[in-house]
Short mmCIF file of C-alpha atoms in Angstrom, two decimals:
data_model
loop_
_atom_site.label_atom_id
_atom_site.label_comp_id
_atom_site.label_asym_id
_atom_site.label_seq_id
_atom_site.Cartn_x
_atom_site.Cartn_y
_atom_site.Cartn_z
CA UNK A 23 -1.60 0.75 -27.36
CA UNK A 24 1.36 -1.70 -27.97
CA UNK A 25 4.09 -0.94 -24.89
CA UNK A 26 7.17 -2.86 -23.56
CA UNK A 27 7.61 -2.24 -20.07
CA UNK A 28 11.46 -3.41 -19.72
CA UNK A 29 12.99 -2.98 -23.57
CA UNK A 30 16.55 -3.02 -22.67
CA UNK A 31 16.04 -6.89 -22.18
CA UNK A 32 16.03 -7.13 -25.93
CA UNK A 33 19.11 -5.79 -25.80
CA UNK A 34 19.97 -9.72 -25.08
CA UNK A 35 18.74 -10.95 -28.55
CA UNK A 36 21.91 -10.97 -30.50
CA UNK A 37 23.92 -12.48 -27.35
CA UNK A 38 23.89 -15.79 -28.57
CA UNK A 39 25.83 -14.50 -32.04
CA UNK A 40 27.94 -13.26 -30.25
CA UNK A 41 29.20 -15.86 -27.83
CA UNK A 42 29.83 -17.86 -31.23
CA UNK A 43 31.52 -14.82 -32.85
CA UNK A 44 34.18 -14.06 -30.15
CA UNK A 45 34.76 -17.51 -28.61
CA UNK A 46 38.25 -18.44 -27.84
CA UNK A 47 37.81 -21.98 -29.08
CA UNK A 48 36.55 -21.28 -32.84
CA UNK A 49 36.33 -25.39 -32.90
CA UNK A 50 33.67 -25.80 -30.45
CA UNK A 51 30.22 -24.35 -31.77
CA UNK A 52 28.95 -22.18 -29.20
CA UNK A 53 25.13 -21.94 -31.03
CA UNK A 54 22.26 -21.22 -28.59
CA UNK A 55 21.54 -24.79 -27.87
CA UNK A 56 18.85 -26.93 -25.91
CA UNK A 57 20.21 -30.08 -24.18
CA UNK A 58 17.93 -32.36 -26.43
CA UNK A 59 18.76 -30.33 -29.46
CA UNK A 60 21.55 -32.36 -30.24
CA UNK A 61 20.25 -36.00 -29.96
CA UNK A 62 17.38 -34.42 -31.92
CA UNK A 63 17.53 -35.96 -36.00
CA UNK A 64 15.38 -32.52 -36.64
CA UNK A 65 16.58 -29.86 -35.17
CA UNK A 66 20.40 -31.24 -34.53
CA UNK A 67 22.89 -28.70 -36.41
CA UNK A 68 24.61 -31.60 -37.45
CA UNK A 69 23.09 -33.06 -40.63
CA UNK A 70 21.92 -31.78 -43.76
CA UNK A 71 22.02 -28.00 -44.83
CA UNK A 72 18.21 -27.90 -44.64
CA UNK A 73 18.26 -29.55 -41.38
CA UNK A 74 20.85 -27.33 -39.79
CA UNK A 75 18.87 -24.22 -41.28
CA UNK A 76 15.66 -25.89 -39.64
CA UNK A 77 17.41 -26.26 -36.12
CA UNK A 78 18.83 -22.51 -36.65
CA UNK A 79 15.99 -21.10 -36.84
CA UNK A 80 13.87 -22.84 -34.25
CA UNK A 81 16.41 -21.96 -31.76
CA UNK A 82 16.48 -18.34 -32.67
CA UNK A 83 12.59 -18.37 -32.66
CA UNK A 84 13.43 -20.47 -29.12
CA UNK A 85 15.68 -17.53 -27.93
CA UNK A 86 13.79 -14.16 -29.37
CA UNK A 87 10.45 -15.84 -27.52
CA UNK A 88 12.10 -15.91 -24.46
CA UNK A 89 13.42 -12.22 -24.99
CA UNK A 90 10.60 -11.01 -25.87
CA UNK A 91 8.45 -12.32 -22.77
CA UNK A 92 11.51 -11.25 -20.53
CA UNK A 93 10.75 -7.70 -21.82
CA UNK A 94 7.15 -8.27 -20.27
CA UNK A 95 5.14 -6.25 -23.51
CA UNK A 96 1.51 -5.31 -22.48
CA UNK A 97 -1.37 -3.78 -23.93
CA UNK A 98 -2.46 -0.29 -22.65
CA UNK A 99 -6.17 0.22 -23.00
CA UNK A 100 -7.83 3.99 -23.22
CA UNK A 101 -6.99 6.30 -20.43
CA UNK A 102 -9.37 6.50 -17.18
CA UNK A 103 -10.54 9.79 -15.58
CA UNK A 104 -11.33 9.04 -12.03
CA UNK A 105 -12.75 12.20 -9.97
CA UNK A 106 -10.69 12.88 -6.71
CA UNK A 107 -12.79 13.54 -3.72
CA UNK A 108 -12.37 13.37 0.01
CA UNK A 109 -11.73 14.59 3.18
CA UNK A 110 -8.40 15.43 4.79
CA UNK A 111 -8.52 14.21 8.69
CA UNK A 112 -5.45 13.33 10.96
CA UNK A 113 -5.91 11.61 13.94
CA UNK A 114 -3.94 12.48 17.20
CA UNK A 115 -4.10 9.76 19.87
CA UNK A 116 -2.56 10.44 23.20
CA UNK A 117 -0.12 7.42 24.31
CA UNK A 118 0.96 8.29 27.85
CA UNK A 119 1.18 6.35 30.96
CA UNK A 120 -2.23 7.02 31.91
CA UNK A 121 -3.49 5.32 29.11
CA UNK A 122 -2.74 1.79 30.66
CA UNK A 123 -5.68 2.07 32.86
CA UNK A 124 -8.01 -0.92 32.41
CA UNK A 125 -11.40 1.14 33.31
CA UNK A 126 -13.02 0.35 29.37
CA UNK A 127 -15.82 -1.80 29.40
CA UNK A 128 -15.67 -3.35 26.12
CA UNK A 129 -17.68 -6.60 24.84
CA UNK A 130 -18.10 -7.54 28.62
CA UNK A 131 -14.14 -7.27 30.04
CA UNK A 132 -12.22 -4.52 31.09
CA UNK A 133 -9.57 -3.02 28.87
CA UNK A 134 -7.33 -0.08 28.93
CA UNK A 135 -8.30 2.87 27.34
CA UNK A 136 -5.63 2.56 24.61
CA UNK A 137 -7.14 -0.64 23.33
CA UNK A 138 -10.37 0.96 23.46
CA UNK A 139 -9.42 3.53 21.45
CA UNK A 140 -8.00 1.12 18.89
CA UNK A 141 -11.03 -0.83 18.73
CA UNK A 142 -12.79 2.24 18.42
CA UNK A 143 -10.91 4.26 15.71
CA UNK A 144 -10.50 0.95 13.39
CA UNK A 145 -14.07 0.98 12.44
CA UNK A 146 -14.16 4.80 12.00
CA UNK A 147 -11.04 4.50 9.72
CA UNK A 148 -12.59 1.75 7.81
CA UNK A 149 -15.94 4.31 7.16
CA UNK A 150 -13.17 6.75 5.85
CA UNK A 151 -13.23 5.15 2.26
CA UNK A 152 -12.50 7.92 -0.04
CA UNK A 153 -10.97 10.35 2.65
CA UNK A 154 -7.09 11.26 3.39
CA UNK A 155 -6.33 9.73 6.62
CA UNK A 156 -3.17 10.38 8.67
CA UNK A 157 -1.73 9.31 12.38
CA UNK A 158 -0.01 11.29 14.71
CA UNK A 159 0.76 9.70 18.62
CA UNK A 160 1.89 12.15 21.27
CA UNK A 161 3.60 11.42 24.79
CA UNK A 162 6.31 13.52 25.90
CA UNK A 163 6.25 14.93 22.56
CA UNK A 164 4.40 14.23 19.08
CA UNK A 165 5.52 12.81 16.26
CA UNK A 166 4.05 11.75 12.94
CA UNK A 167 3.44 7.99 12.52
CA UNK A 168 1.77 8.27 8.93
CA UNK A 169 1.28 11.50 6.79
CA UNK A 170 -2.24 11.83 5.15
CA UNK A 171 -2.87 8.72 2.70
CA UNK A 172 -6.07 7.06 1.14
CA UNK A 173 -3.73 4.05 2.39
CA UNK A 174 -6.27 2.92 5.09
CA UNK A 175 -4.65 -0.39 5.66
CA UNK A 176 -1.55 1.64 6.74
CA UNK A 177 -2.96 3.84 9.24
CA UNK A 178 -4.69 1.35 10.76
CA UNK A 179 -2.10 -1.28 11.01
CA UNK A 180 0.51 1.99 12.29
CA UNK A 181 -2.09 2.51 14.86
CA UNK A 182 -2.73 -1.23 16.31
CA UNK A 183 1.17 -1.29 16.82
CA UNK A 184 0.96 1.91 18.81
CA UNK A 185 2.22 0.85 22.15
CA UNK A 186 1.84 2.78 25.69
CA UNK A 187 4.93 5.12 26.59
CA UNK A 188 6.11 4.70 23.13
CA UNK A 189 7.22 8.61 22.97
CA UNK A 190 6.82 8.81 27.11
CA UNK A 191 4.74 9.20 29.49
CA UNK A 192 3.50 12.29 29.93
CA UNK A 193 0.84 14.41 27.19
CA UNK A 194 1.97 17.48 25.28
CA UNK A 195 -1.50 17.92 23.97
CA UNK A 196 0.06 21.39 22.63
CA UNK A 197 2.87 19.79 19.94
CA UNK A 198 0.29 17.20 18.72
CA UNK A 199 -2.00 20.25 17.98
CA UNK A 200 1.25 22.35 16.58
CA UNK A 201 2.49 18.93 14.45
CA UNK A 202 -1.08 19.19 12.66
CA UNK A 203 -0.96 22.23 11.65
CA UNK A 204 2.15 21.96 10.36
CA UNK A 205 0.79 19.28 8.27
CA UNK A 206 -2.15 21.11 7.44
CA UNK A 207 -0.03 24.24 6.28
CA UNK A 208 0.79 22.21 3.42
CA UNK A 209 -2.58 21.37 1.62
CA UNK A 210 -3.60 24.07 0.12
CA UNK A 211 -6.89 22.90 -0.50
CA UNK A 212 -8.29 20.42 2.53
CA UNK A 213 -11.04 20.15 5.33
CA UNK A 214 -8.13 20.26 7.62
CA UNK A 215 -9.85 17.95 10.34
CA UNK A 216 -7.89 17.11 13.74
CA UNK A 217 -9.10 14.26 15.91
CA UNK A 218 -7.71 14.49 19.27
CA UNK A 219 -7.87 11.39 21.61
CA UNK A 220 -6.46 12.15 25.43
CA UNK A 221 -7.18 10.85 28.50
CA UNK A 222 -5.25 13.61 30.50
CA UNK A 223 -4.01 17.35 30.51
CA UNK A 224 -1.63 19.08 29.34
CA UNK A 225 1.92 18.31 31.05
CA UNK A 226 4.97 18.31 28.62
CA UNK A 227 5.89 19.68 25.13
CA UNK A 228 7.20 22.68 23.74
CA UNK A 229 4.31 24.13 22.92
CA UNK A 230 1.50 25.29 24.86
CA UNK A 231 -2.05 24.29 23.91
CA UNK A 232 -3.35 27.90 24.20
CA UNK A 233 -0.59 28.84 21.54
CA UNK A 234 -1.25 25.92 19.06
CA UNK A 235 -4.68 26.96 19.36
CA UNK A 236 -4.32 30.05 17.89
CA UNK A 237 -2.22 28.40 15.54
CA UNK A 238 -5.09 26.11 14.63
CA UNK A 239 -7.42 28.75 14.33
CA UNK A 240 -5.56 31.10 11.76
CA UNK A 241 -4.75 27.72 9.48
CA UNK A 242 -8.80 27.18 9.67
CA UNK A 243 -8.23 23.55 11.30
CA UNK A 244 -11.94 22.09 12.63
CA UNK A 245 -10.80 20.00 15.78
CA UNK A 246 -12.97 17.27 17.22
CA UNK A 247 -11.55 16.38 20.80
CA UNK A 248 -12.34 13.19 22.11
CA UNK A 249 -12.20 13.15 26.49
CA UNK A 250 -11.19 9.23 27.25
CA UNK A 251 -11.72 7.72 30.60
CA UNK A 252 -14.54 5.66 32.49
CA UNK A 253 -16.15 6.45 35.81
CA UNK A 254 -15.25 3.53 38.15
CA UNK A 255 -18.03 0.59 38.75
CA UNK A 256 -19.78 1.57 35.15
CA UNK A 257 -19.37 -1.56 33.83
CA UNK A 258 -20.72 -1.49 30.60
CA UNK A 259 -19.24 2.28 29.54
CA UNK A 260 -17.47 2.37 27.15
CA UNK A 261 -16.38 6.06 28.14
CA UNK A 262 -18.03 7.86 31.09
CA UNK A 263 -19.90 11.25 31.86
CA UNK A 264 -16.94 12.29 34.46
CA UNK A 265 -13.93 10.41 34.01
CA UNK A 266 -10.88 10.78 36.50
CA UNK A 267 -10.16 14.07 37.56
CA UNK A 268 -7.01 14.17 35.22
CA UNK A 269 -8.92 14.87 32.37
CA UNK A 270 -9.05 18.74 31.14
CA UNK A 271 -12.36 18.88 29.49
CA UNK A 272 -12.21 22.80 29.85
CA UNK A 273 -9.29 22.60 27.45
CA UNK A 274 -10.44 20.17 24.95
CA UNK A 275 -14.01 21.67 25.24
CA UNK A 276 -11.97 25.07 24.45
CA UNK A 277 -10.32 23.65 21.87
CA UNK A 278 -13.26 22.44 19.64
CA UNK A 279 -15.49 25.35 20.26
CA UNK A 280 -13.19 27.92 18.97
CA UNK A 281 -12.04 26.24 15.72
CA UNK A 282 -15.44 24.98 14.76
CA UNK A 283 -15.49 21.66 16.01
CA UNK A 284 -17.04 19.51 18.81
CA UNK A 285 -16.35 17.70 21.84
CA UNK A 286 -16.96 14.16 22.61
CA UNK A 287 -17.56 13.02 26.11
CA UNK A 288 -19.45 9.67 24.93
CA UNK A 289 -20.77 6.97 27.20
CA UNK A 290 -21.03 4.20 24.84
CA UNK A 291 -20.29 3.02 20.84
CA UNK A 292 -23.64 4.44 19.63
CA UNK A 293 -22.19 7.99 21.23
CA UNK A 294 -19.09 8.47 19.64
CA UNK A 295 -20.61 7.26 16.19
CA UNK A 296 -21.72 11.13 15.97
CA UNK A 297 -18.11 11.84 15.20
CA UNK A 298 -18.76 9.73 11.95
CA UNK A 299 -22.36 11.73 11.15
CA UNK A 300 -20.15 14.83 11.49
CA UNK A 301 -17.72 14.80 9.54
CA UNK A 302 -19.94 12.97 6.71
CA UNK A 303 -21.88 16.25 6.88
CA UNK A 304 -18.54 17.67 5.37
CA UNK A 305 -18.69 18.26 1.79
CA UNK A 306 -15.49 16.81 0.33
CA UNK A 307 -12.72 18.48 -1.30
CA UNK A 308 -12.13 17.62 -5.15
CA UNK A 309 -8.68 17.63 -5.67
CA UNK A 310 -6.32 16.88 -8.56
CA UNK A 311 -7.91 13.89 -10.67
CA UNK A 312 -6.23 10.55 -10.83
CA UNK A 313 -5.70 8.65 -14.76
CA UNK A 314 -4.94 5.47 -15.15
CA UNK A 315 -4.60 3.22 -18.33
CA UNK A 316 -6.59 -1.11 -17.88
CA UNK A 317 -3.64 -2.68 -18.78
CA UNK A 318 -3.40 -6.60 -20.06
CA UNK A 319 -0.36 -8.64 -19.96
CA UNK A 320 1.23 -10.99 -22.75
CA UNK A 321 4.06 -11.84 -22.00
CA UNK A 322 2.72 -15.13 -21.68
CA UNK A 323 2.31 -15.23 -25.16
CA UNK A 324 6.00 -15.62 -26.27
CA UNK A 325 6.93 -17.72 -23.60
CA UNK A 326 3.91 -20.60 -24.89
CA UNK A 327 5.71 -20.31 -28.02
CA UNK A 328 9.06 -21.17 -26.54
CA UNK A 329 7.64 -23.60 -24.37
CA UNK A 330 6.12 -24.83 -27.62
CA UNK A 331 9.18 -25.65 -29.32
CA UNK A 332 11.22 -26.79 -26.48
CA UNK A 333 8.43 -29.56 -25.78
CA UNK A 334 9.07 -29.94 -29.86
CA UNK A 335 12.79 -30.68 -29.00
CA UNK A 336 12.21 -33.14 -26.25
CA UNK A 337 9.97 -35.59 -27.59
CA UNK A 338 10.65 -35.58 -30.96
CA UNK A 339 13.88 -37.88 -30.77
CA UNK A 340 11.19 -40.17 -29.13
CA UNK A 341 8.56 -39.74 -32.04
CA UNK A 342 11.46 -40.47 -34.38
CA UNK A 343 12.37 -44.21 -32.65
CA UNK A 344 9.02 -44.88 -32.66
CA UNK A 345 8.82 -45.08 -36.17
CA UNK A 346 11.76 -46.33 -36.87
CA UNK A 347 10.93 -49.56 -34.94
CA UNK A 348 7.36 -49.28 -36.70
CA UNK A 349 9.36 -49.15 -40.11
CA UNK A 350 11.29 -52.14 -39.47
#
């Protein structure tokens, strides 16, 4: 199908009429002009009536070509069904002071745990193809960085900007679990997965964990909790057995077991890749399918023409000495 994505720029076609029509100086011919036109024995309006008919219409041909390619016309091909199917998972990663320690063995250095968990989480967001990702970061409070979005890029460029203390220092584990299922509460139809990556316990918010909990629980949220911290002197560990004795593992082992999820206390990579066998066990939700028409520009088309005739106009003057001096 035939379709003109901006036709108000046709709307332009009769402008150069009309410029000649309403000029103030009647004397001075205000046709739609190129700058060789008039040195040009062929398509100068001076001349002969055929001649000046001849230029006329080139330029208007000139003029409606470059209308016509300003009004960008396409060709729509036959509508596309694609099937809509994923998984609906927000990830809640815990940015308080704590965070800064540098106890992560990663690729033979230490790092702090925050840049562990980014180096973790950007390979399990690029295995989300086909799933609804979103980002919430928590300190003193939570807030949403990115809503859910097959946008993968986006979460995981939000993410790698995430910066320590950004929303405090402290962890209200409690109003990153109430912010997601306040998200949640609006998909009808959804996995309703929760991430949740701390290093600590519960000490600020408005919300108590115990509360969001139940919260989570009548919504039907499945959280995976995720305990981050490394035992001193375990140099290769990615994330240890014990961790420091901030960490509430009761709570996040709480947490997960009564909304149907699990708990990750993972020593290395290879351990917290069962967080990616899990929720592939999922099955995805279909939800509503996507259409979209191939589409094929030509508004290139047009504009070859014009460029066409305004090549025309600049070397035919040329053309036209060289045979005269052939002639004579």
């Amino acid at each position: 199908m035939f379709e003109i994505s901006w036709p108000w720029m046709l709307l332009l076609l009769p402008l150069p009429w009309l410029v000649k029509r309403f000029s103030q100086n009647q004397s001075q011919q205000l046709t739609l002009r190129i700058a060789s036109f008039s040195a040009n024995p062929l398509l100068s309006p001076s001349g002969s009536h055929s001649v000046k008919q001849r230029s006329s219409i080139l330029m208007w041909l000139f003029w409606l070509c470059l209308c016509l390619g300003a009004s960008n016309p396409r060709w729509l091909g036959e509508p596309i069904s694609l099937p809509n199917e994923g998984r609906d998972i927000m990830l809640a990663v815990d940015l308080s002071g704590s965070m800064v320690e540098q106890d992560m063995a990663y690729q033979g250095r230490y790092v702090d745990r925050l840049s562990m968990v980014k180096a973790v989480l950007k390979n399990f967001i690029e295995q989300r193809q086909g799933d609804r990702l979103g980002l919430i970061l928590f300190g003193d409070t939570a807030f949403l960085q990115t809503p859910l979005t097959r946008d993968l890029n986006t979460v995981s460029k939000m993410l790698e900007e995430a910066q320590i203390g950004l929303v405090g220092r402290a962890t209200a584990i409690g109003d990153a679990l109430g912010l997601a299922v306040k998200r949640f509460s609006q998909k009808q139809d959804s996995n309703r997965i929760l991430v949740l990556l701390t290093d600590g316990e519960n000490t600020a918010g408005n919300l108590a964990p115990e509360e969001a909990l139940l919260l989570a629980r009548e919504e039907g949220i499945k959280v995976y909790t995720v305990g981050v911290g490394s035992q001193g002197g375990n140099r290769f560990n990615l994330f240890s057995m014990s961790g420091s004795s901030s960490l509430d593992e009761s709570l996040l082992q709480k947490i997960a077991t009564e909304t149907g999820g699990l708990y990750f206390r993972a020593t290395d990579v290879a351990s917290l890749q069962q967080i990616y066998q899990e929720l592939d066990k999922l099955e995805p939700i279909a939800s509503d399918t996507q259409t979209f028409s191939p589409q094929t520009a030509l508004f290139f088309y047009p504009l070859l023409i014009a460029l066409f005739i305004l090549t025309l106009a600049l070397l035919k003057p040329y053309f036209v000495m060289v045979k005269k001096e052939i002639n004579e």
